Amino acid sequence: MIQVVLPAFGLLLADLAMLGVILCVQLIIYPSFAHIARKQLVQWHALYTRRISFLVVPLMLVQLVGGGYWFLSQPGLASAVYLVLVLLLWGLTFRIFVPLHKRIGAGVADERTFARLVGKNWYRTALWAVVFLWHLAAWAEWIP
């Protein structure tokens, strides 16, 4: 029992951590980009992306690998939906947000880029909330 509980609880903690990170990014960090002078933004953005990656990349990998393991070891509605949501988050991140961050890093971002970053990131924020709540509901055995 403990061998199953610890990895599942670790995955749930990763979900909660990502929810906390994305809320900070959405409510504090991304909106601040529009208030930093372009020259300083390019320098600060490089530092920000390097540092946030040390936190976000391992958490997202835990979600991906943990979600895959959960689905393979316990196939069902809860694990399938979880894995689909995590894959959707990965897709959104690389399809929309990596290119936007590349624009900022290259110094070619404008007000439209910042507005798009904040506006589109509400989808990721909501999805990470759903991931956590879905997993919590499965943990509580409210979902088969």
PDB file of C-alpha atoms in Angstrom:
ATOM      1  CA  MET A   1       0.000   0.000   0.000  1.00  0.00           C
ATOM      2  CA  ILE A   2       2.705   2.510   0.936  1.00  0.00           C
ATOM      3  CA  GLN A   3       4.514   1.857  -2.366  1.00  0.00           C
ATOM      4  CA  VAL A   4       1.414   3.014  -4.267  1.00  0.00           C
ATOM      5  CA  VAL A   5       0.494   5.888  -1.929  1.00  0.00           C
ATOM      6  CA  LEU A   6       3.859   7.679  -1.919  1.00  0.00           C
ATOM      7  CA  PRO A   7       4.224   8.083  -5.715  1.00  0.00           C
ATOM      8  CA  ALA A   8       0.558   9.099  -6.031  1.00  0.00           C
ATOM      9  CA  PHE A   9       0.913  11.639  -3.230  1.00  0.00           C
ATOM     10  CA  GLY A  10       4.141  12.946  -4.781  1.00  0.00           C
ATOM     11  CA  LEU A  11       2.323  13.461  -8.071  1.00  0.00           C
ATOM     12  CA  LEU A  12      -0.489  15.280  -6.272  1.00  0.00           C
ATOM     13  CA  LEU A  13       2.106  17.547  -4.601  1.00  0.00           C
ATOM     14  CA  ALA A  14       3.656  18.267  -8.021  1.00  0.00           C
ATOM     15  CA  ASP A  15       0.192  19.228  -9.288  1.00  0.00           C
ATOM     16  CA  LEU A  16      -0.317  21.583  -6.343  1.00  0.00           C
ATOM     17  CA  ALA A  17       3.148  23.078  -6.841  1.00  0.00           C
ATOM     18  CA  MET A  18       2.449  23.729 -10.545  1.00  0.00           C
ATOM     19  CA  LEU A  19      -0.843  25.356  -9.665  1.00  0.00           C
ATOM     20  CA  GLY A  20       0.989  27.663  -7.254  1.00  0.00           C
ATOM     21  CA  VAL A  21       3.665  28.471  -9.820  1.00  0.00           C
ATOM     22  CA  ILE A  22       1.196  29.203 -12.619  1.00  0.00           C
ATOM     23  CA  LEU A  23      -0.892  31.442 -10.358  1.00  0.00           C
ATOM     24  CA  CYS A  24       2.200  33.477  -9.460  1.00  0.00           C
ATOM     25  CA  VAL A  25       3.207  33.662 -13.110  1.00  0.00           C
ATOM     26  CA  GLN A  26      -0.292  34.668 -14.232  1.00  0.00           C
ATOM     27  CA  LEU A  27      -1.058  37.207 -11.524  1.00  0.00           C
ATOM     28  CA  ILE A  28       2.383  38.732 -10.895  1.00  0.00           C
ATOM     29  CA  ILE A  29       5.144  37.855 -13.349  1.00  0.00           C
ATOM     30  CA  TYR A  30       3.537  38.025 -16.799  1.00  0.00           C
ATOM     31  CA  PRO A  31       1.665  41.294 -16.136  1.00  0.00           C
ATOM     32  CA  SER A  32       4.939  42.883 -14.985  1.00  0.00           C
ATOM     33  CA  PHE A  33       6.559  42.349 -18.411  1.00  0.00           C
ATOM     34  CA  ALA A  34       4.653  45.293 -19.867  1.00  0.00           C
ATOM     35  CA  HIS A  35       6.103  47.604 -17.199  1.00  0.00           C
ATOM     36  CA  ILE A  36       9.788  46.859 -17.748  1.00  0.00           C
ATOM     37  CA  ALA A  37      11.833  48.869 -20.242  1.00  0.00           C
ATOM     38  CA  ARG A  38      12.608  46.764 -23.334  1.00  0.00           C
ATOM     39  CA  LYS A  39      16.391  46.703 -22.839  1.00  0.00           C
ATOM     40  CA  GLN A  40      16.107  45.612 -19.225  1.00  0.00           C
ATOM     41  CA  LEU A  41      13.304  43.185 -20.083  1.00  0.00           C
ATOM     42  CA  VAL A  42      15.500  41.191 -22.454  1.00  0.00           C
ATOM     43  CA  GLN A  43      18.158  40.828 -19.742  1.00  0.00           C
ATOM     44  CA  TRP A  44      15.664  40.109 -16.968  1.00  0.00           C
ATOM     45  CA  HIS A  45      13.675  37.698 -19.134  1.00  0.00           C
ATOM     46  CA  ALA A  46      16.800  35.615 -19.810  1.00  0.00           C
ATOM     47  CA  LEU A  47      17.422  35.359 -16.075  1.00  0.00           C
ATOM     48  CA  TYR A  48      13.746  34.644 -15.348  1.00  0.00           C
ATOM     49  CA  THR A  49      13.402  31.874 -17.937  1.00  0.00           C
ATOM     50  CA  ARG A  50      16.605  30.193 -16.781  1.00  0.00           C
ATOM     51  CA  ARG A  51      15.556  30.265 -13.128  1.00  0.00           C
ATOM     52  CA  ILE A  52      11.883  29.367 -13.570  1.00  0.00           C
ATOM     53  CA  SER A  53      12.943  26.405 -15.729  1.00  0.00           C
ATOM     54  CA  PHE A  54      14.727  24.850 -12.734  1.00  0.00           C
ATOM     55  CA  LEU A  55      11.350  24.737 -11.017  1.00  0.00           C
ATOM     56  CA  VAL A  56       8.882  24.180 -13.851  1.00  0.00           C
ATOM     57  CA  VAL A  57      10.686  21.607 -16.005  1.00  0.00           C
ATOM     58  CA  PRO A  58      11.077  18.996 -13.223  1.00  0.00           C
ATOM     59  CA  LEU A  59       7.475  19.514 -12.079  1.00  0.00           C
ATOM     60  CA  MET A  60       6.100  19.160 -15.606  1.00  0.00           C
ATOM     61  CA  LEU A  61       8.249  16.059 -16.151  1.00  0.00           C
ATOM     62  CA  VAL A  62       6.935  14.567 -12.902  1.00  0.00           C
ATOM     63  CA  GLN A  63       3.396  15.204 -14.142  1.00  0.00           C
ATOM     64  CA  LEU A  64       4.105  13.658 -17.539  1.00  0.00           C
ATOM     65  CA  VAL A  65       5.987  10.592 -16.293  1.00  0.00           C
ATOM     66  CA  GLY A  66       3.738  10.189 -13.249  1.00  0.00           C
ATOM     67  CA  GLY A  67       0.617  10.559 -15.372  1.00  0.00           C
ATOM     68  CA  GLY A  68       1.907   7.989 -17.832  1.00  0.00           C
ATOM     69  CA  TYR A  69       2.763   5.586 -15.022  1.00  0.00           C
ATOM     70  CA  TRP A  70      -0.632   6.135 -13.390  1.00  0.00           C
ATOM     71  CA  PHE A  71      -2.409   5.429 -16.666  1.00  0.00           C
ATOM     72  CA  LEU A  72      -0.354   2.303 -17.443  1.00  0.00           C
ATOM     73  CA  SER A  73      -0.579   0.888 -13.912  1.00  0.00           C
ATOM     74  CA  GLN A  74      -4.222   1.839 -13.243  1.00  0.00           C
ATOM     75  CA  PRO A  75      -6.047   2.422 -16.532  1.00  0.00           C
ATOM     76  CA  GLY A  76      -9.370   4.124 -16.072  1.00  0.00           C
ATOM     77  CA  LEU A  77     -11.247   7.386 -16.363  1.00  0.00           C
ATOM     78  CA  ALA A  78      -9.255   9.226 -13.681  1.00  0.00           C
ATOM     79  CA  SER A  79      -5.816   8.374 -15.034  1.00  0.00           C
ATOM     80  CA  ALA A  80      -6.827   8.809 -18.693  1.00  0.00           C
ATOM     81  CA  VAL A  81      -8.306  12.274 -18.198  1.00  0.00           C
ATOM     82  CA  TYR A  82      -5.307  13.291 -16.075  1.00  0.00           C
ATOM     83  CA  LEU A  83      -2.853  12.221 -18.774  1.00  0.00           C
ATOM     84  CA  VAL A  84      -4.842  13.962 -21.533  1.00  0.00           C
ATOM     85  CA  LEU A  85      -4.903  17.210 -19.506  1.00  0.00           C
ATOM     86  CA  VAL A  86      -1.153  17.042 -18.882  1.00  0.00           C
ATOM     87  CA  LEU A  87      -0.469  16.364 -22.560  1.00  0.00           C
ATOM     88  CA  LEU A  88      -2.693  19.303 -23.469  1.00  0.00           C
ATOM     89  CA  LEU A  89      -0.674  21.526 -21.123  1.00  0.00           C
ATOM     90  CA  TRP A  90       2.565  20.387 -22.737  1.00  0.00           C
ATOM     91  CA  GLY A  91       1.104  21.107 -26.171  1.00  0.00           C
ATOM     92  CA  LEU A  92      -0.083  24.580 -25.198  1.00  0.00           C
ATOM     93  CA  THR A  93       3.246  25.379 -23.587  1.00  0.00           C
ATOM     94  CA  PHE A  94       5.314  24.473 -26.637  1.00  0.00           C
ATOM     95  CA  ARG A  95       2.847  25.632 -29.288  1.00  0.00           C
ATOM     96  CA  ILE A  96       1.949  29.037 -27.824  1.00  0.00           C
ATOM     97  CA  PHE A  97       4.172  30.045 -24.918  1.00  0.00           C
ATOM     98  CA  VAL A  98       7.640  29.021 -26.071  1.00  0.00           C
ATOM     99  CA  PRO A  99       7.297  31.163 -29.249  1.00  0.00           C
ATOM    100  CA  LEU A 100       6.006  34.125 -27.206  1.00  0.00           C
ATOM    101  CA  HIS A 101       8.939  33.838 -24.822  1.00  0.00           C
ATOM    102  CA  LYS A 102      11.321  33.637 -27.770  1.00  0.00           C
ATOM    103  CA  ARG A 103       9.912  36.962 -29.039  1.00  0.00           C
ATOM    104  CA  ILE A 104      10.460  38.539 -25.632  1.00  0.00           C
ATOM    105  CA  GLY A 105      13.978  37.107 -25.402  1.00  0.00           C
ATOM    106  CA  ALA A 106      14.810  38.443 -28.866  1.00  0.00           C
ATOM    107  CA  GLY A 107      13.647  41.919 -27.869  1.00  0.00           C
ATOM    108  CA  VAL A 108      10.879  42.069 -30.479  1.00  0.00           C
ATOM    109  CA  ALA A 109       7.915  41.784 -28.128  1.00  0.00           C
ATOM    110  CA  ASP A 110       5.344  44.567 -28.061  1.00  0.00           C
ATOM    111  CA  GLU A 111       2.187  45.346 -26.091  1.00  0.00           C
ATOM    112  CA  ARG A 112       0.261  42.828 -28.198  1.00  0.00           C
ATOM    113  CA  THR A 113       2.759  40.092 -27.267  1.00  0.00           C
ATOM    114  CA  PHE A 114       2.361  40.847 -23.561  1.00  0.00           C
ATOM    115  CA  ALA A 115      -1.432  40.972 -23.825  1.00  0.00           C
ATOM    116  CA  ARG A 116      -1.437  37.657 -25.676  1.00  0.00           C
ATOM    117  CA  LEU A 117       0.892  36.115 -23.081  1.00  0.00           C
ATOM    118  CA  VAL A 118      -1.370  37.112 -20.189  1.00  0.00           C
ATOM    119  CA  GLY A 119      -4.616  36.392 -22.041  1.00  0.00           C
ATOM    120  CA  LYS A 120      -3.652  32.955 -23.345  1.00  0.00           C
ATOM    121  CA  ASN A 121      -2.060  31.970 -20.050  1.00  0.00           C
ATOM    122  CA  TRP A 122      -5.484  32.034 -18.372  1.00  0.00           C
ATOM    123  CA  TYR A 123      -6.157  28.788 -20.278  1.00  0.00           C
ATOM    124  CA  ARG A 124      -3.070  27.151 -18.782  1.00  0.00           C
ATOM    125  CA  THR A 125      -3.906  28.523 -15.346  1.00  0.00           C
ATOM    126  CA  ALA A 126      -7.403  27.062 -15.542  1.00  0.00           C
ATOM    127  CA  LEU A 127      -6.101  23.748 -16.888  1.00  0.00           C
ATOM    128  CA  TRP A 128      -3.538  23.398 -14.098  1.00  0.00           C
ATOM    129  CA  ALA A 129      -6.312  24.087 -11.591  1.00  0.00           C
ATOM    130  CA  VAL A 130      -8.421  21.384 -13.249  1.00  0.00           C
ATOM    131  CA  VAL A 131      -5.460  18.961 -13.202  1.00  0.00           C
ATOM    132  CA  PHE A 132      -4.988  19.475  -9.482  1.00  0.00           C
ATOM    133  CA  LEU A 133      -8.702  19.302  -8.649  1.00  0.00           C
ATOM    134  CA  TRP A 134      -9.202  16.255 -10.873  1.00  0.00           C
ATOM    135  CA  HIS A 135      -6.284  14.456  -9.244  1.00  0.00           C
ATOM    136  CA  LEU A 136      -7.490  15.461  -5.777  1.00  0.00           C
ATOM    137  CA  ALA A 137     -10.949  14.085  -6.592  1.00  0.00           C
ATOM    138  CA  ALA A 138      -9.378  10.839  -7.819  1.00  0.00           C
ATOM    139  CA  TRP A 139      -7.200  10.697  -4.688  1.00  0.00           C
ATOM    140  CA  ALA A 140     -10.359  11.066  -2.580  1.00  0.00           C
ATOM    141  CA  GLU A 141     -11.898   8.287  -4.712  1.00  0.00           C
ATOM    142  CA  TRP A 142     -14.708  10.492  -6.009  1.00  0.00           C
ATOM    143  CA  ILE A 143     -13.741   9.467  -9.551  1.00  0.00           C
ATOM    144  CA  PRO A 144     -13.350   5.799 -10.573  1.00  0.00           C
TER     145      PRO A 144
END
